[in-house]
Coordinates of C-alpha atoms in Angstrom, one line a residue:
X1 CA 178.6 -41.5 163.1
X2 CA 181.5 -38.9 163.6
X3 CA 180.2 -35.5 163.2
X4 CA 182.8 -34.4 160.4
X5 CA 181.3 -37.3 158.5
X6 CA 177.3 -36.4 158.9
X7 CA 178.5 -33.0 158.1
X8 CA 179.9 -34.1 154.5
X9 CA 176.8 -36.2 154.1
X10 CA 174.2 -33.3 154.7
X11 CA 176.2 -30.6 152.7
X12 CA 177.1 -33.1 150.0
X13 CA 173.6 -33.7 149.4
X14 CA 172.8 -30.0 149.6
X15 CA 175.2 -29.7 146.5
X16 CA 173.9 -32.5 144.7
X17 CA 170.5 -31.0 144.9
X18 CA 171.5 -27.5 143.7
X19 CA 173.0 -29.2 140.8
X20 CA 170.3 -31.3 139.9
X21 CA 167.1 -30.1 140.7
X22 CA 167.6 -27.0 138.6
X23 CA 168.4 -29.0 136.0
X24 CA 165.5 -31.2 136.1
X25 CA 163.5 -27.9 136.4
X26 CA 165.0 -26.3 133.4
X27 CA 164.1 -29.5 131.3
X28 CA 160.6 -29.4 132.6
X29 CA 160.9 -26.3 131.6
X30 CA 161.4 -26.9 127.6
X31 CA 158.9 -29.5 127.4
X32 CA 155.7 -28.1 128.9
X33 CA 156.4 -24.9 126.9
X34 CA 157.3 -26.7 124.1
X35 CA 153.7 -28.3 124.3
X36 CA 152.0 -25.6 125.9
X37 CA 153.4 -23.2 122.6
X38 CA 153.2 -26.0 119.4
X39 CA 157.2 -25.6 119.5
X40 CA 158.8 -27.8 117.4
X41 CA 162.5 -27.3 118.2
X42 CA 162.7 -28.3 121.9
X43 CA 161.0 -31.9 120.9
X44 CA 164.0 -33.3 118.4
X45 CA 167.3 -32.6 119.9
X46 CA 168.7 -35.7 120.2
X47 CA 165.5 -38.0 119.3
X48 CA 163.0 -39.5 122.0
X49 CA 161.4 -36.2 123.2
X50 CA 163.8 -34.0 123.0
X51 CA 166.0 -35.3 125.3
X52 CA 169.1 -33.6 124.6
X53 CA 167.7 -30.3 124.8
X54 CA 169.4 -28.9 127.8
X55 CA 172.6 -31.0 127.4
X56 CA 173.0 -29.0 123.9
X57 CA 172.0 -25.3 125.5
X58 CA 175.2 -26.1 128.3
X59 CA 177.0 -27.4 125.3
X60 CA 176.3 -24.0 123.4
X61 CA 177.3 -22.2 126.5
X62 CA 180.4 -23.4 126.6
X63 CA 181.7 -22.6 122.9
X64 CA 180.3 -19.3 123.4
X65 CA 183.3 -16.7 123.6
X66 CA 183.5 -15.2 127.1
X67 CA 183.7 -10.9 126.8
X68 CA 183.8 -8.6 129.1
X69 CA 182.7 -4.7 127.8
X70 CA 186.0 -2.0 127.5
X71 CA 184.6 0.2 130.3
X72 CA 183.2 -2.1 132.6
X73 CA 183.9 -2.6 136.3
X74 CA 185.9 -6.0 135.8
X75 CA 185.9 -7.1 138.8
X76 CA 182.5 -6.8 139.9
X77 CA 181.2 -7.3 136.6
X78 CA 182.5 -11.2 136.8
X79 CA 181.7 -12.0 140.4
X80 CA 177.4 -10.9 140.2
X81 CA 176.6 -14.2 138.7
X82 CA 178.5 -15.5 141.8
X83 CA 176.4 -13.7 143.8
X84 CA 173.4 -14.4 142.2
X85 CA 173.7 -18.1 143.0
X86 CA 174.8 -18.5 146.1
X87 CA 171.7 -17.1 148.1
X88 CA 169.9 -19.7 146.6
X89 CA 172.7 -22.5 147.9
X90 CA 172.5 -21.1 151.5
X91 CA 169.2 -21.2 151.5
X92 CA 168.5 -25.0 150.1
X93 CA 171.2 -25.7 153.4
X94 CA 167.9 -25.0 155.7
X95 CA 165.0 -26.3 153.8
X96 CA 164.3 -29.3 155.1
X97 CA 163.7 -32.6 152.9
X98 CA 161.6 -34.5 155.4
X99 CA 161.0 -35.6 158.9
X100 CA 164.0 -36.5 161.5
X101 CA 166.4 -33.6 160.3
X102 CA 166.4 -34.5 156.6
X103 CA 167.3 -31.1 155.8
X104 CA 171.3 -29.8 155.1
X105 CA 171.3 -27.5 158.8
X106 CA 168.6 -27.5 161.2
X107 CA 168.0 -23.7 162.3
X108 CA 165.7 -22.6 165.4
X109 CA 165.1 -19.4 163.1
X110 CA 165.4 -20.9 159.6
X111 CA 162.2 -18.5 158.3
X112 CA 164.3 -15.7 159.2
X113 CA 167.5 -16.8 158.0
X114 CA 165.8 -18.0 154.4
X115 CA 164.7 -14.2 153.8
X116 CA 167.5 -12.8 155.1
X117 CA 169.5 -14.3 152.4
X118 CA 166.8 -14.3 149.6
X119 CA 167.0 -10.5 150.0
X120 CA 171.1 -10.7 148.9
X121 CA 169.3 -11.7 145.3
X122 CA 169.4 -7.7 144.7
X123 CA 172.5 -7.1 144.9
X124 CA 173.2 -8.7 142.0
X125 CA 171.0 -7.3 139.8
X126 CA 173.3 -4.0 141.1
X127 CA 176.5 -5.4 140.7
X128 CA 176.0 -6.4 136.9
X129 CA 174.0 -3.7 135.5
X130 CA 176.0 -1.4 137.0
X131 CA 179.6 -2.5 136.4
X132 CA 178.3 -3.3 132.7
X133 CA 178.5 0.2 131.4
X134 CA 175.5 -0.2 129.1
X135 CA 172.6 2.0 129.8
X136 CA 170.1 -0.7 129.3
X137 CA 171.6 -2.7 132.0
X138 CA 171.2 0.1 134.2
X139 CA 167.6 0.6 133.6
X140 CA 167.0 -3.1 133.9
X141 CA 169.2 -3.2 137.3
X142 CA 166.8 0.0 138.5
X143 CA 163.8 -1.8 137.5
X144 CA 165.3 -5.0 139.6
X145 CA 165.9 -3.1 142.9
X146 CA 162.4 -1.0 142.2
X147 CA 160.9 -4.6 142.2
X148 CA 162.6 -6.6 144.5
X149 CA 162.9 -3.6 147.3
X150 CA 159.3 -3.7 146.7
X151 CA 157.9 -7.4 146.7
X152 CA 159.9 -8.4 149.6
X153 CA 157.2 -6.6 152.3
X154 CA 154.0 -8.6 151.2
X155 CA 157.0 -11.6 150.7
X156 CA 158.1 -11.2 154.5
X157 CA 154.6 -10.2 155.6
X158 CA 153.1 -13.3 154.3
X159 CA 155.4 -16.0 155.8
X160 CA 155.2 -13.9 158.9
X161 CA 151.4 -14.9 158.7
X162 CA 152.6 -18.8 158.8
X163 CA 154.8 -18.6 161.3
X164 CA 152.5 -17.1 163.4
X165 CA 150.3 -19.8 163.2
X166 CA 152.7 -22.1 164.1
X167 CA 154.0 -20.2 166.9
X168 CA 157.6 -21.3 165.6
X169 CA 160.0 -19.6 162.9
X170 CA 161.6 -23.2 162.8
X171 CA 160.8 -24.7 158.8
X172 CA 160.6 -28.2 160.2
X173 CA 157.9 -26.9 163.3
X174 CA 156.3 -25.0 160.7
X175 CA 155.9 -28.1 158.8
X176 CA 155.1 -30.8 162.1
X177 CA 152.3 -27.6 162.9
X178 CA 150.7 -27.5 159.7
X179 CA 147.0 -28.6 159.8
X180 CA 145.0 -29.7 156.2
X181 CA 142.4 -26.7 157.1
X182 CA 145.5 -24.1 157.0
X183 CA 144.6 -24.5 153.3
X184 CA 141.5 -22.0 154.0
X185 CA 142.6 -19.9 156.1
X186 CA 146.0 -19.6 155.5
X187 CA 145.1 -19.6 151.4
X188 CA 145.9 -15.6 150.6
X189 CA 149.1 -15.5 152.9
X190 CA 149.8 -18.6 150.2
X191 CA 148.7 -16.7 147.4
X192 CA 150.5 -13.6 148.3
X193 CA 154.1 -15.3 149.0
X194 CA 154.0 -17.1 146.1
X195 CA 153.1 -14.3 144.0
X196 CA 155.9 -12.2 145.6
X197 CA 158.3 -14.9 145.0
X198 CA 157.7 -15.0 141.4
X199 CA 158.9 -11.2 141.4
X200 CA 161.3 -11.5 143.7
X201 CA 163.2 -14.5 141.0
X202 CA 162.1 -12.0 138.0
X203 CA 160.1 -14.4 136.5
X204 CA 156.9 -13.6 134.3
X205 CA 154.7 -11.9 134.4
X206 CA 157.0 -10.1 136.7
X207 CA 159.8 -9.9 133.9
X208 CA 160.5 -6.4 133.6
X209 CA 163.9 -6.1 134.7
X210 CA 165.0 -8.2 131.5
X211 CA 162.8 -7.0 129.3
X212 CA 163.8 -7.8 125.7
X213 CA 161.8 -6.2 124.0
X214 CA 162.6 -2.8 125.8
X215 CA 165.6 -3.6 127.3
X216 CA 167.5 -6.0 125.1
X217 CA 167.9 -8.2 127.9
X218 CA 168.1 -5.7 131.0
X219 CA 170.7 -6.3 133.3
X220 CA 172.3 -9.3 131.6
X221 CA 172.7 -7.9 127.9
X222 CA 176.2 -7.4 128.4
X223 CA 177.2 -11.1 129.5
X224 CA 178.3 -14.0 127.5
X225 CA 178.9 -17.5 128.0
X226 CA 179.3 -19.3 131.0
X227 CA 178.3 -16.1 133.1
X228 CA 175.1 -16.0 131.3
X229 CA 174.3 -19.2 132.0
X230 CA 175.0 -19.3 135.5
X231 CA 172.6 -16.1 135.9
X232 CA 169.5 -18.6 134.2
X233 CA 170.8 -21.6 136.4
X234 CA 170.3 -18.7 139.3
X235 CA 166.6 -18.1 137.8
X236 CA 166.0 -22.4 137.9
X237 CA 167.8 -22.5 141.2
X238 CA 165.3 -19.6 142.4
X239 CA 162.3 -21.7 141.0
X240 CA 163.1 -24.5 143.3
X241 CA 163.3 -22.6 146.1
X242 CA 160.4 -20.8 145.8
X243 CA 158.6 -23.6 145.0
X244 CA 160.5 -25.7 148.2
X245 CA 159.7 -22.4 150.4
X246 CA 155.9 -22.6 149.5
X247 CA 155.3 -25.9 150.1
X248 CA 157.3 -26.3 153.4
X249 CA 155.4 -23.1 154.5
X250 CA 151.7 -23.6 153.2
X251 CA 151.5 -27.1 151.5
X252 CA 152.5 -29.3 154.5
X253 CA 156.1 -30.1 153.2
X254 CA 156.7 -33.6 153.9
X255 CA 153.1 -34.4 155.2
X256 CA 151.1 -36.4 152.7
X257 CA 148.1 -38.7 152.9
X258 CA 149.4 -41.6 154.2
X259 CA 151.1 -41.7 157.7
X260 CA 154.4 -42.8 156.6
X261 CA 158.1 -41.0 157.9
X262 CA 159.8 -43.1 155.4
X263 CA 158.1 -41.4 152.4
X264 CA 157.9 -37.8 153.6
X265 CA 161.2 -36.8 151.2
X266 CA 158.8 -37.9 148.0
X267 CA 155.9 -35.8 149.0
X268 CA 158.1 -32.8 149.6
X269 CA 159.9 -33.3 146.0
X270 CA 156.2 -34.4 144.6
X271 CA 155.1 -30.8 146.4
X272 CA 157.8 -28.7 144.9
X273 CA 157.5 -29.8 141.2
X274 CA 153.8 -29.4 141.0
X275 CA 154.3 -25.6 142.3
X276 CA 157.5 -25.6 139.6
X277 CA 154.9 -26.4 136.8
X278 CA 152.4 -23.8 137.9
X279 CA 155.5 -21.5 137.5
X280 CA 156.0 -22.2 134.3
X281 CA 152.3 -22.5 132.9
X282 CA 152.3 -18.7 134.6
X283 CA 154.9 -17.9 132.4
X284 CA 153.6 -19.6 129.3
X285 CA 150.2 -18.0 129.9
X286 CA 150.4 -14.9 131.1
X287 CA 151.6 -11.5 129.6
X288 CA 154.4 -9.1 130.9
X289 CA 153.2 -6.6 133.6
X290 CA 153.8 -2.7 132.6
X291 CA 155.9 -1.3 135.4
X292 CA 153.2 0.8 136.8
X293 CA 150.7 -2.4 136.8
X294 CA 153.8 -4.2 138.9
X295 CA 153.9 -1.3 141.5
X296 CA 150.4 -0.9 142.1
X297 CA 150.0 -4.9 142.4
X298 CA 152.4 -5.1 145.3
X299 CA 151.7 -1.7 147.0
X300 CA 148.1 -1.3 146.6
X301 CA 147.0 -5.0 146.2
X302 CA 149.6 -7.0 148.0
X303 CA 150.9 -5.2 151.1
X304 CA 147.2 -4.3 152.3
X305 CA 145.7 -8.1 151.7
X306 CA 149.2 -9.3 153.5
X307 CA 148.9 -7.2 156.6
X308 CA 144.9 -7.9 156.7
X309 CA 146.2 -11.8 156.4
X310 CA 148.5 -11.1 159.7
X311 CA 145.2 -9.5 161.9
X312 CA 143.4 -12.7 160.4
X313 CA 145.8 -14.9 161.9
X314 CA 146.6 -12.7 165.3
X315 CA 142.6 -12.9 165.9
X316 CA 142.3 -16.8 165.2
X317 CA 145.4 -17.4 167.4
X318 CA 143.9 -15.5 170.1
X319 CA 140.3 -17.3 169.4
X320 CA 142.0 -21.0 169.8

């Protein structure tokens, strides 16, 4: 196959995930809260389930007039939620689907590349709440950097954990390293990075930057239309790699129970939706952190167990 060709192939099915799985993720999304909460609404559009439920939020998106605020910073103020998503794309171009290069670029250093370019997520959170003019954007972007400047030490500190263990910061030999009994001892290193990651996509408990009921809606309050929505298709897009980046990491990615190469893209997808439900449940069952309870989780809960993860893992490296 020319080389042009397996090019297309691998970033066109890069693309078709980032368009679908968020999707998919958003509609999960309606239905176990709409059960979870007794909500009526989410069950009826457009009969059997609620199916239609997503197809009319894009639909109300669209109609919705696009506005930009007087004294905003125009141009930066329409390219955040471009910013906001393409992180996300970059990084889905490195996770890797399943054995035999299934995955959109094979990278010797994927682990550092991925948060690398999750990092860039901040910068959004600037751009808008600061080109918007509005003070409660800019207390909702301050909050954002406050959080994500924060979160990403245990974040980075707990993948480094993995990748120690594996001795690679490759995601696929992370994955063709990972042992069932990493589930111990690897399980706070887990615990922390997925917590992280849930602040580090702003999603509750870890909600304070968009805070509506202080905030109106924190750095976002200002946009409309199809720039609002591509800012929550940023938050589903976020969910899927967060959820991707755990299990590739911790849950053994493609491995499953059954020793077979062909079926190793369906355990990964499997893997990623059941942490994608725990997401949502989180944020179905679980109130919004103060912003002093959210500080003190990372730096005084987080950070320490994270680094005591890493001497865990130097000494049982050293032991084998």
């Amino acid at each position: 196959m020319p080389l042009w060709v397996e090019l297309v192939i691998r970033i066109g099915g890069v693309v078709v995930a980032f368009l679908t799985l968020p999707l998919l993720v958003g509609q999960a999304e309606h239905k176990v809260m709409a059960h979870m909460q007794g909500r009526l609404g989410p069950m009826y559009a457009g009969g059997f389930h609620g199916w239609a439920q997503l197809v009319a939020d894009g639909v109300k998106f669209v109609q919705k007039e696009d506005i930009t605020p007087r004294e905003a910073d125009r141009a930066v103020f329409r390219l955040a939620p471009a910013v906001a998503l393409v992180p996300y794309l970059l990084v889905l171009l490195v996770i890797p689907l399943g054995p035999n290069d299934l995955v959109g670029q094979p990278l010797d250093i994927g682990l550092f590349f991925v948060l690398a370019v999750v990092g860039v997520g901040v910068v959004a959170v600037l751009m808008s709440a600061w080109a918007s003019a509005n003070k409660y954007s800019l207390l909702g972007g301050l909050r954002g950097a406050a959080q994500l400047l924060g979160y990403e030490l245990p974040l980075v500190l707990a993948a480094a954990s993995v990748a120690m263990a594996a001795g690679t910061l490759s995601l696929s030999g992370i994955v063709e390293a990972w042992q069932p009994w990493w589930l111990l001892w690897q399980a706070p290193a887990m615990i922390i990075f997925f917590v992280a990651g849930l602040a580090e996509i702003r999603r509750p408990p870890f909600d304070m930057p968009v805070a509506d009921s202080e905030l109106v809606f924190g750095y976002m309050t200002e946009y409309t239309g199809l720039r609002f929505a591509f800012f929550l298709l940023a938050e589903y897009v976020g969910i899927v790699v967060i959820a991707a980046l755990t299990t590739v990491l911790f849950l053994g990615g493609w491995q499953g129970p059954f020793a077979d190469d062909q079926l190793g893209w369906l355990w990964t997808l499997l893997k990623i939706f059941a942490v994608s439900f725990v997401i949502i449940w989180l944020r179905v069952s679980y109130p919004r952190l103060r912003e002093d309870q959210l500080q003190r989780l990372c730096w005084l809960v987080l950070v320490p167990a994270s680094l005591a993860q890493l001497v865990l893992t130097a000494a049982v490296r050293i032991a084998l």
